[in-house]
Coordinates of C-alpha atoms in Angstrom, one line a residue:
M1 CA 0.2 -0.3 -0.1
P2 CA 1.6 3.3 -1.1
L3 CA 2.4 5.8 1.5
H4 CA 0.5 9.1 1.6
H5 CA 2.4 11.9 0.6
S6 CA 2.3 13.8 3.8
T7 CA 3.6 10.8 5.4
R8 CA 6.6 10.2 2.9
Y9 CA 7.4 13.8 3.4
R10 CA 7.5 13.2 7.2
L11 CA 9.6 10.4 7.3
G12 CA 12.0 12.0 4.6
V13 CA 12.6 14.7 7.0
A14 CA 13.0 12.5 10.3
A15 CA 15.7 10.7 8.3
R16 CA 17.1 13.7 7.2
L17 CA 17.2 15.0 10.8
L18 CA 18.7 11.9 12.0
A19 CA 21.3 11.6 9.5
A20 CA 22.3 15.2 10.1
I21 CA 22.6 15.1 14.0
L22 CA 23.5 11.9 14.7
G23 CA 25.5 11.1 11.2
G24 CA 27.1 15.0 11.3
Y25 CA 28.2 14.2 14.9
L26 CA 30.2 11.1 13.9
L27 CA 31.5 12.9 10.8
T28 CA 32.5 15.9 12.9
V29 CA 34.3 13.3 15.6
A30 CA 36.1 11.5 12.6
I31 CA 37.0 15.0 10.8
T32 CA 38.5 16.6 14.4
W33 CA 40.4 13.3 15.2
M34 CA 42.5 13.5 11.9
L35 CA 42.6 17.3 12.2
A36 CA 44.1 16.8 15.5
V37 CA 46.6 14.1 14.2
L38 CA 47.8 16.2 11.2
L39 CA 48.0 19.6 12.5
P40 CA 51.8 20.6 12.8
Q41 CA 51.5 22.0 16.6
S42 CA 52.2 20.8 19.8
R43 CA 49.9 18.2 21.4
V44 CA 48.0 20.8 23.3
D45 CA 47.7 23.2 20.8
A46 CA 46.6 20.8 18.1
V47 CA 43.8 19.4 20.6
M48 CA 42.6 23.0 21.2
T49 CA 42.7 24.0 17.6
S50 CA 40.6 21.2 16.4
T51 CA 38.1 21.2 19.4
L52 CA 37.6 24.9 18.8
L53 CA 36.7 24.4 15.1
S54 CA 34.5 21.4 15.7
F55 CA 31.3 23.1 16.3
L56 CA 31.7 25.3 13.2
V57 CA 32.1 21.7 11.3
Y58 CA 29.3 20.1 12.9
A59 CA 27.1 23.4 12.2
A60 CA 28.4 23.3 8.6
I61 CA 27.6 19.7 8.0
I62 CA 23.9 20.2 9.2
L63 CA 23.5 23.0 6.9
C64 CA 24.8 21.0 4.2
A65 CA 22.5 18.1 4.9
F66 CA 19.6 20.2 4.8
G67 CA 20.4 22.3 1.7
K68 CA 18.9 21.7 -1.6
R69 CA 20.3 22.6 -4.9
G70 CA 18.2 25.5 -6.4
H71 CA 16.4 25.8 -3.4
W72 CA 18.8 26.7 -0.8
R73 CA 17.6 29.7 0.8
Q74 CA 14.1 27.9 1.2
A75 CA 15.8 25.0 2.8
M76 CA 17.6 27.4 5.2
A77 CA 14.3 28.9 6.3
W78 CA 13.0 25.8 6.9
L79 CA 16.1 24.6 9.2
H80 CA 15.8 28.0 10.6
T81 CA 12.3 27.9 11.9
W82 CA 12.5 24.4 13.0
S83 CA 15.9 24.2 14.6
G84 CA 15.0 27.5 16.5
L85 CA 11.4 26.2 17.6
F86 CA 12.4 22.7 19.3
V87 CA 14.8 24.4 21.7
C88 CA 13.2 28.2 21.9
W89 CA 11.6 27.7 25.3
L90 CA 14.6 25.9 26.8
L91 CA 16.9 28.6 25.4
L92 CA 14.9 31.4 26.6
M93 CA 15.3 30.3 30.1
V94 CA 19.1 30.0 29.4
F95 CA 19.2 33.4 28.0
M96 CA 17.3 35.0 30.7
S97 CA 19.3 33.2 33.8
G98 CA 22.8 34.0 31.7
T99 CA 21.7 37.6 31.1
A100 CA 21.0 38.0 34.9
S101 CA 24.3 36.2 35.5
Y102 CA 26.1 39.8 34.3
Y103 CA 25.3 40.8 37.8
R104 CA 25.5 37.7 39.6
D105 CA 27.5 39.4 42.3
E106 CA 25.0 42.1 42.9
I107 CA 21.9 40.0 43.0
S108 CA 24.0 38.1 45.7
W109 CA 24.3 41.3 47.6
W110 CA 20.6 42.3 47.1
M111 CA 19.5 38.8 48.6
K112 CA 21.8 39.3 51.3
P113 CA 20.9 42.5 53.1
E114 CA 22.7 41.8 56.4
L115 CA 26.0 42.4 54.6
Q116 CA 25.1 45.5 52.8
A117 CA 26.4 47.8 55.3
T118 CA 29.9 46.8 54.4
S119 CA 29.4 48.2 51.0
Q120 CA 29.6 51.8 52.7
A121 CA 33.1 51.2 54.0
A122 CA 36.1 52.6 51.6
P123 CA 38.3 50.0 50.1
L124 CA 41.4 49.3 51.6
P125 CA 44.9 48.5 50.6
A126 CA 45.2 44.3 49.6
A127 CA 48.1 44.1 52.3
Q128 CA 46.1 45.5 55.2
A129 CA 42.9 43.3 54.2
A130 CA 45.3 40.2 54.0
Q131 CA 46.7 40.7 57.2
S132 CA 43.1 41.2 58.8
A133 CA 42.3 37.9 57.1
L134 CA 45.4 36.1 58.4
A135 CA 44.8 37.1 61.9
Y136 CA 41.2 35.6 62.0
L137 CA 42.7 32.2 60.3
R138 CA 45.6 32.1 62.8
R139 CA 42.9 32.2 65.7
Q140 CA 40.0 30.0 64.0
A141 CA 42.1 27.3 62.0
P142 CA 45.9 27.3 63.0
D143 CA 45.9 23.3 62.1
A144 CA 44.5 23.8 58.7
T145 CA 46.1 22.6 55.7
R146 CA 45.0 25.3 53.5
W147 CA 43.8 29.0 54.2
V148 CA 42.0 30.7 51.2
I149 CA 41.8 34.3 51.1
E150 CA 39.3 36.2 48.7
L151 CA 40.3 39.9 48.8
P152 CA 37.6 42.7 48.6
T153 CA 36.8 43.7 44.9
G154 CA 34.5 46.7 43.6
R155 CA 31.4 44.4 43.4
Q156 CA 32.2 42.4 46.7
S157 CA 33.2 44.6 49.5
A158 CA 33.7 41.7 52.3
L159 CA 36.7 39.9 52.7
A160 CA 36.0 36.2 52.3
V161 CA 38.3 33.3 54.1
S162 CA 37.8 29.7 54.0
W163 CA 40.1 26.6 55.0
V164 CA 40.7 22.9 54.7
A165 CA 40.8 20.9 57.7
P166 CA 43.4 18.3 58.1
K167 CA 42.6 14.6 57.8
T168 CA 41.3 12.7 61.1
A169 CA 41.1 9.1 61.7
D170 CA 37.4 9.1 60.8
K171 CA 37.5 11.2 57.7
K172 CA 39.3 9.7 54.3
R173 CA 39.2 13.4 52.5
R174 CA 39.8 17.1 54.0
A175 CA 36.8 18.9 54.6
R176 CA 36.6 22.7 53.3
Q177 CA 35.1 24.8 56.1
D178 CA 32.3 27.0 54.6
Q179 CA 33.1 30.7 53.4
V180 CA 33.1 33.1 56.2
L181 CA 32.8 36.7 55.5
L182 CA 35.1 39.3 57.6
D183 CA 35.1 43.1 57.8
P184 CA 38.2 44.0 55.7
A185 CA 39.4 46.8 58.3
S186 CA 38.8 45.1 61.9
G187 CA 39.0 41.5 60.7
A188 CA 35.8 40.8 62.5
Q189 CA 33.4 38.5 61.2
L190 CA 30.2 39.9 59.7
P191 CA 26.8 38.4 60.8
A192 CA 25.8 35.5 59.0
P193 CA 23.6 36.6 56.0
R194 CA 20.4 34.4 55.3
A195 CA 20.9 31.2 53.6
T196 CA 20.5 31.8 49.8
E197 CA 22.0 30.7 46.7
G198 CA 21.2 34.3 45.3
G199 CA 22.9 34.9 41.7
D200 CA 24.8 31.6 41.7
F201 CA 21.6 29.7 41.3
L202 CA 20.9 31.7 38.3
F203 CA 24.1 31.4 36.7
R204 CA 24.3 27.7 37.2
L205 CA 21.0 27.2 36.4
H206 CA 22.1 28.4 32.7
F207 CA 24.3 25.6 31.8
D208 CA 23.7 23.0 35.0
L209 CA 19.4 23.3 34.7
H210 CA 18.3 21.7 38.1
Y211 CA 16.7 18.8 39.7
M212 CA 19.0 16.6 37.6
P213 CA 22.6 15.1 37.5
I214 CA 24.9 17.6 36.2
V215 CA 25.9 16.1 32.9
W216 CA 22.5 15.3 31.8
G217 CA 21.9 19.2 32.2
R218 CA 25.0 20.3 30.4
W219 CA 24.3 17.9 27.6
I220 CA 20.9 19.0 27.4
V221 CA 21.8 23.1 27.3
G222 CA 24.8 22.1 24.8
I223 CA 22.2 20.3 22.3
A224 CA 20.0 23.4 22.7
A225 CA 23.1 25.7 22.2
M226 CA 24.1 23.9 19.0
G227 CA 20.5 24.5 17.8
M228 CA 20.9 28.2 18.5
L229 CA 23.8 28.3 16.3
V230 CA 22.5 26.3 13.5
A231 CA 19.4 28.6 13.6
I232 CA 21.6 31.8 13.6
L233 CA 23.9 31.0 10.7
S234 CA 20.7 29.4 8.7
G235 CA 19.0 32.7 9.3
V236 CA 21.8 35.0 7.9
I237 CA 21.6 32.7 5.0
T238 CA 18.0 33.5 4.7
H239 CA 17.7 36.9 5.1
R240 CA 19.5 38.5 2.2
R241 CA 18.5 42.0 2.7
I242 CA 19.7 41.3 6.6
F243 CA 20.5 45.0 7.3
K244 CA 17.5 46.5 5.4
D245 CA 15.4 44.2 7.8
F246 CA 16.8 45.9 10.5
F247 CA 15.3 49.5 9.5
T248 CA 12.0 48.0 8.6
F249 CA 9.3 47.8 11.2
R250 CA 5.3 47.7 10.3
P251 CA 3.4 48.0 13.7
R252 CA 0.0 46.8 14.2
K253 CA 0.3 44.3 11.2
G254 CA 0.2 41.0 13.0
Q255 CA 2.6 38.4 11.6
R256 CA 4.5 41.4 9.4
S257 CA 5.2 43.2 12.8
W258 CA 6.4 40.1 14.6
L259 CA 8.3 39.3 11.9
D260 CA 10.0 42.5 11.7
A261 CA 10.4 42.8 15.2
H262 CA 12.4 39.2 15.4
N263 CA 14.5 40.4 12.4
A264 CA 15.3 43.6 14.0
L265 CA 16.1 42.2 17.4
A266 CA 18.3 39.3 15.5
V267 CA 20.2 42.1 13.6
L268 CA 20.5 44.5 16.4
A269 CA 22.7 42.0 18.5
L270 CA 23.9 39.5 15.7
P271 CA 27.5 39.7 16.7
F272 CA 26.6 39.0 20.5
H273 CA 24.4 36.3 19.7
L274 CA 27.1 34.6 17.5
M275 CA 29.6 35.1 20.2
I276 CA 27.5 34.1 23.2
T277 CA 26.3 30.9 21.5
Y278 CA 29.6 29.7 20.2
T279 CA 31.9 30.8 23.5
G280 CA 29.0 29.1 25.3
L281 CA 29.7 25.6 23.3
V282 CA 33.5 26.7 24.0
T283 CA 33.4 26.5 28.0
L284 CA 32.2 23.0 27.8
M285 CA 34.1 21.6 24.6
F286 CA 35.9 18.8 26.1
M287 CA 32.7 17.3 27.0
Y288 CA 31.1 18.0 23.9
M289 CA 33.7 17.1 21.6
P290 CA 36.2 14.5 23.3
A291 CA 37.8 12.8 20.2
P292 CA 40.7 15.3 19.5
K293 CA 41.9 14.8 23.0
Q294 CA 41.2 11.3 22.9
A295 CA 43.1 11.1 19.8
L296 CA 46.6 12.5 21.2
Y297 CA 46.5 11.7 25.2
G298 CA 44.4 8.7 25.3
G299 CA 43.3 8.2 29.0
D300 CA 46.2 10.1 30.1
Q301 CA 44.3 12.7 32.0
K302 CA 47.2 13.8 34.2
T303 CA 49.5 14.8 31.3
W304 CA 46.5 16.5 29.9
L305 CA 45.9 18.7 32.6
Q306 CA 49.5 19.6 33.3
E307 CA 50.1 20.8 29.7
A308 CA 46.5 22.4 29.0
Y309 CA 46.2 24.2 32.2
P310 CA 49.7 24.8 33.7
Q311 CA 49.5 26.5 37.4
T312 CA 51.8 27.8 39.6
A313 CA 50.6 25.6 42.6
R314 CA 52.4 22.5 42.7
K315 CA 51.8 19.3 45.2
V316 CA 53.4 20.2 48.5
T317 CA 54.5 17.8 51.1
P318 CA 54.6 19.0 54.8
S319 CA 58.2 18.9 56.6
G320 CA 56.7 18.7 59.9
Q321 CA 59.2 21.4 60.8
P322 CA 57.5 24.6 62.2
A323 CA 58.1 28.0 60.6
P324 CA 56.2 31.2 60.5
L325 CA 54.9 32.7 57.5
T326 CA 56.8 35.7 55.9
D327 CA 55.2 39.0 55.6
L328 CA 52.4 39.3 53.1
A329 CA 52.9 42.9 51.9
P330 CA 56.3 42.8 49.9
L331 CA 54.8 39.6 48.4
L332 CA 51.4 41.2 47.3
A333 CA 53.6 44.5 46.1
Q334 CA 56.1 42.1 44.0
A335 CA 52.8 40.3 42.4
S336 CA 51.3 43.9 41.6
Q337 CA 54.4 44.9 40.2
R338 CA 54.4 42.0 37.9
W339 CA 50.9 42.9 36.5
Q340 CA 51.7 46.4 36.0
G341 CA 49.8 47.6 39.0
A342 CA 47.1 45.4 39.0
A343 CA 45.6 44.3 42.4
A344 CA 45.9 40.7 44.0
G345 CA 42.4 38.7 44.2
R346 CA 43.2 35.5 45.8
I347 CA 45.6 34.2 48.1
V348 CA 45.8 30.7 48.9
I349 CA 48.3 29.3 51.5
D350 CA 49.3 25.8 51.7
Y351 CA 50.4 24.2 54.9
P352 CA 50.5 27.5 56.9
G353 CA 53.1 27.3 59.5
D354 CA 55.3 24.5 58.0
A355 CA 58.7 25.2 56.4
N356 CA 57.4 23.8 53.3
A357 CA 54.3 26.3 53.3
T358 CA 53.5 27.9 49.7
I359 CA 51.8 31.0 49.2
A360 CA 49.9 31.6 45.7
I361 CA 48.8 34.9 44.6
A362 CA 46.5 35.3 41.6
R363 CA 45.6 38.8 39.8
Q364 CA 42.3 40.3 40.7
A365 CA 39.6 38.7 38.2
G366 CA 38.1 40.8 35.5
L367 CA 41.2 42.7 34.1
S368 CA 41.5 40.6 30.8
F369 CA 39.4 38.4 28.7
S370 CA 41.1 35.1 29.9
N371 CA 38.8 33.3 32.2
I372 CA 42.2 32.1 34.4
E373 CA 44.3 34.9 36.1
P374 CA 48.1 34.9 36.2
A375 CA 49.5 33.9 39.4
V376 CA 52.8 33.8 41.3
L377 CA 53.8 31.2 44.0
F378 CA 56.2 32.1 46.9
Q379 CA 57.9 29.9 49.4
G380 CA 56.0 30.8 52.5
A381 CA 58.8 30.7 54.9
S382 CA 61.5 32.8 52.8
G383 CA 59.2 34.6 50.4
Q384 CA 61.3 33.4 47.6
L385 CA 59.5 33.2 44.4
I386 CA 59.1 29.8 43.1
A387 CA 56.9 30.1 39.5
A388 CA 54.7 32.6 37.7
T389 CA 52.1 32.3 35.0
D390 CA 51.3 35.0 32.8
Y391 CA 49.5 33.6 29.9
D392 CA 50.8 36.4 27.6
A393 CA 51.7 34.1 24.6
I394 CA 48.9 34.0 21.9
T395 CA 48.4 30.2 21.3
P396 CA 45.5 28.3 20.8
S397 CA 45.1 27.6 24.7
E398 CA 45.1 31.3 25.4
A399 CA 42.2 31.6 22.6
R400 CA 40.2 29.2 24.4
R401 CA 40.9 30.9 27.7
A402 CA 39.8 34.1 26.2
M403 CA 36.7 32.9 24.8
Y404 CA 36.1 31.4 27.8
G405 CA 36.4 34.6 29.7
L406 CA 34.4 36.5 27.2
H407 CA 31.4 34.3 27.7
L408 CA 31.5 35.2 31.2
G409 CA 31.7 38.7 30.8
R410 CA 34.0 39.4 33.8
F411 CA 36.5 41.7 32.2
A412 CA 33.7 44.2 31.3
D413 CA 33.5 47.7 33.0
P414 CA 30.0 48.9 34.4
L415 CA 29.4 50.6 30.8
L416 CA 30.3 47.4 28.8
R417 CA 28.5 45.2 31.5
A418 CA 25.4 47.1 31.0
L419 CA 25.7 46.9 27.1
F420 CA 26.2 42.9 27.7
F421 CA 22.9 42.7 29.8
L422 CA 21.0 44.9 27.0
C423 CA 22.3 42.6 24.4
G424 CA 21.0 39.6 26.5
L425 CA 18.0 41.1 26.9
A426 CA 17.7 41.5 23.1
G427 CA 18.6 37.8 22.8
C428 CA 15.6 37.0 25.1
A429 CA 13.3 39.0 22.9
M430 CA 14.6 37.6 19.8
V431 CA 14.0 34.0 21.0
A432 CA 10.4 35.1 22.3
T433 CA 9.3 36.8 19.1
G434 CA 10.4 34.0 17.2
A435 CA 8.3 31.4 19.2
V436 CA 5.5 34.0 19.0
L437 CA 5.9 34.3 15.1
W438 CA 5.5 30.6 14.4
G439 CA 2.2 30.6 16.5
V440 CA 0.7 33.5 14.5
R441 CA 1.9 32.3 11.3
T442 CA 0.5 28.8 11.8
R443 CA -2.9 30.3 13.4
A444 CA -3.4 32.4 10.1
Q445 CA -3.0 29.1 8.1
A446 CA -5.2 27.3 10.7
V447 CA -7.8 29.8 10.6
K448 CA -7.9 29.7 6.5
S449 CA -8.1 25.8 6.4
G450 CA -10.2 25.4 9.4
R451 CA -8.1 23.1 11.1
M452 CA -7.0 24.0 14.6
G453 CA -3.8 21.1 15.3
F454 CA -2.8 20.0 18.7
G455 CA 0.6 21.3 17.8
L456 CA -0.6 24.8 17.5
R457 CA -2.1 24.7 20.8
L458 CA 0.8 23.0 22.4
V459 CA 3.2 25.7 20.9
E460 CA 1.1 28.6 22.1
A461 CA 0.4 27.1 25.4
L462 CA 4.4 26.8 25.9
N463 CA 5.0 30.3 24.5
I464 CA 2.7 31.4 27.5
G465 CA 4.3 29.2 30.1
A466 CA 7.8 30.6 29.0
I467 CA 7.8 33.8 27.7
A468 CA 5.1 35.3 30.3
G469 CA 5.7 32.3 33.0
L470 CA 9.5 32.9 33.4
P471 CA 9.4 36.4 34.7
I472 CA 6.9 35.5 37.1
A473 CA 9.5 32.4 38.3
F474 CA 12.4 35.2 38.4
A475 CA 10.1 37.1 40.8
A476 CA 8.7 34.7 42.8
F477 CA 12.5 33.8 43.7
F478 CA 13.3 37.1 44.9
W479 CA 9.8 37.6 46.7
A480 CA 10.9 34.3 48.5
N481 CA 14.2 35.6 49.7
R482 CA 12.3 38.4 51.5
L483 CA 9.3 36.4 52.9
L484 CA 10.7 33.1 54.0
P485 CA 11.7 32.9 57.3
V486 CA 15.5 33.8 58.0
D487 CA 16.1 31.0 60.3
M488 CA 14.2 28.2 58.2
A489 CA 15.9 24.9 57.4
Q490 CA 17.1 24.3 53.7
R491 CA 15.8 27.9 53.1
A492 CA 18.1 28.4 50.0
D493 CA 16.4 25.1 48.5
R494 CA 13.1 26.6 49.5
E495 CA 13.7 29.8 47.2
I496 CA 14.7 27.6 44.5
A497 CA 11.4 25.7 45.2
C498 CA 9.6 28.7 45.0
F499 CA 11.1 29.6 41.4
F500 CA 10.1 26.5 39.9
G501 CA 6.7 26.1 41.4
A502 CA 5.8 29.5 40.2
W503 CA 7.1 28.6 36.7
A504 CA 5.4 25.2 37.0
L505 CA 2.1 26.7 38.0
A506 CA 2.4 29.3 35.2
A507 CA 2.9 26.7 32.8
V508 CA 0.1 24.4 33.7
L509 CA -2.6 27.1 33.5
A510 CA -1.3 28.2 30.4
Q511 CA -1.8 24.6 29.0
L512 CA -5.2 24.6 30.3
R513 CA -6.3 27.7 28.9
P514 CA -3.7 29.0 25.9
T515 CA -5.6 32.4 25.2
R516 CA -5.1 35.9 24.9
A517 CA -6.6 36.5 28.2
M518 CA -4.2 34.3 30.0
W519 CA -1.5 36.1 28.2
R520 CA -2.5 39.3 30.0
C521 CA -3.3 37.5 33.2
Q522 CA 0.3 36.3 33.4
L523 CA 1.8 39.4 32.1
W524 CA -0.1 41.5 34.6
L525 CA 1.1 39.3 37.6
G526 CA 4.3 39.3 36.4
A527 CA 4.2 43.1 36.2
G528 CA 2.7 43.5 39.6
L529 CA 5.3 41.0 41.3
W530 CA 8.3 43.0 39.9
C531 CA 7.1 46.4 40.5
G532 CA 6.3 45.1 44.2
L533 CA 10.0 44.2 44.8
M534 CA 10.8 48.1 45.8
P535 CA 8.3 48.3 48.3
L536 CA 8.6 44.8 49.5
N537 CA 12.6 45.5 50.1
L538 CA 11.7 48.7 51.8
A539 CA 9.1 46.9 53.9
T540 CA 11.1 44.0 55.0
T541 CA 14.7 45.4 55.5
R542 CA 16.4 48.6 56.8
V543 CA 18.8 49.2 53.9
S544 CA 18.4 51.5 51.1
L545 CA 17.3 51.1 47.3
A546 CA 19.9 49.9 45.3
G547 CA 20.3 49.7 41.4
F548 CA 18.7 46.3 41.6
D549 CA 15.3 47.8 42.8
W550 CA 15.2 50.3 39.9
V551 CA 15.9 47.5 37.5
A552 CA 13.1 45.6 39.0
L553 CA 10.8 48.5 38.5
G554 CA 11.8 48.8 34.9
V555 CA 11.1 45.1 34.1
G556 CA 7.8 45.3 35.9
L557 CA 6.7 48.6 34.0
L558 CA 8.0 46.8 30.7
L559 CA 5.6 43.8 31.4
A560 CA 2.8 46.0 32.1
G561 CA 3.2 47.8 29.2
V562 CA 3.2 44.6 26.7
A563 CA -0.1 43.5 29.0
W564 CA -1.7 46.8 28.4
K565 CA -0.9 46.8 24.7
L566 CA -2.2 43.0 24.3
K567 CA -5.6 44.5 25.4
I568 CA -5.9 47.7 23.1
H569 CA -4.4 46.4 20.2
P570 CA -6.0 42.7 19.4
K571 CA -3.9 42.4 16.4
V572 CA -0.6 42.6 18.3

């Protein structure tokens, strides 16, 4: 019995999709394996180069798998639509949480109002802050095998210390003490803030997800990011008049308006979208594309780590002979001079009080693209320089570190960070308008044919649950931080549960009633929650308003504007 035309078409698409994704990945593995073996570079550089290229090779294979001779642009338009639609709701969550992570420290600071008084203190010299930390550690952890000191920065005014306790008879591994925050001037321990993950939750959410094994979450996000890369490249090929489209907007035209908005947002921050997607894949590239490393190093993980990540720290064996630590001030000055006046950010002391103690000083983060800061290693008793890493050479390894750092954006000054944040918001809007555009276009076709399929209803419900529901979830997370009892057990987990609980409720309601009224209801609810954060903060704490409060008010007003527009312009 011959197959129906639509069935043959769907089977053909499924076969091509399977060939492109699985076959393309296997072909990419083979190409990058051979490339790593044939490149006339050192082992580590050959691995870095071939792995960095692997995502571009994979994307090119997928594009070619779906291309048709004589109908290339039409095929790319189809690929752009479906590669984006399948992952758009997850990508929206990743974009939102990742964009918020540009202000990870500020969010954590707002969510710990007990610490906000320390931000008023004038910055202290690194040597003075380090001495305060040492005095505290000598009192609280004299027998520790490692002391870690995080010096204050412009975005974190408190002094943070932690330590590793020595092994005991009933413990096979050393236990690391939770981080303790100190006043940089006096060295006094600051009041313990409320338990919260703060901005760290949003940061990890955008690549680890939650409530699942980390490896699963990272693979899921990696697949979504690869879909995003393919969608961007196929979108660029599809739009021949890409820059003209940027200046075209036809308001109140239904489908055309959504298309114009999607195109404008895509072109506005196109370099950012390409950068953030590709560098996001690069951050976990050895997990996604292990073939080049396996080709040249096999299972020799120790050698790989030594060559790929040269560190100043070395394995230290205590001598058992007591010896006082040298003064840190000259070491900090020597390190700063080596870094052209840049300040230290982190001090790690192994086996303090032992003759074989070492002191590793790393430069303050955010002064270069690289995600690994240069460091110097000193002998703890004499202060003699042992080793130093500067990462000045232009190598594939340094290129990878720069891409990693570019994705994190820690190097950005306040103005550039704000620009990254705005570009991230543009990315959120680009993903959202693309999802809505598919629904609007498909609904118009369904009205003409008189058939409303299950897929259309599902997509419209998912759109509401993600685009309107995610702002509700974020706001619920911040509301929970202020309303949950400070002494509640597992308080940080409860805040996160409020995030996912609010999002799940919004998604379920959207599935039950995916209508314009539900759009307005959830948008108005999100607007109320976000606008209410400022008075909530004033009512529950005794701290002054911060930039976070004003940004929250702006988000609330934006959601309210969209909800109001949906009411007065039914064609939107």
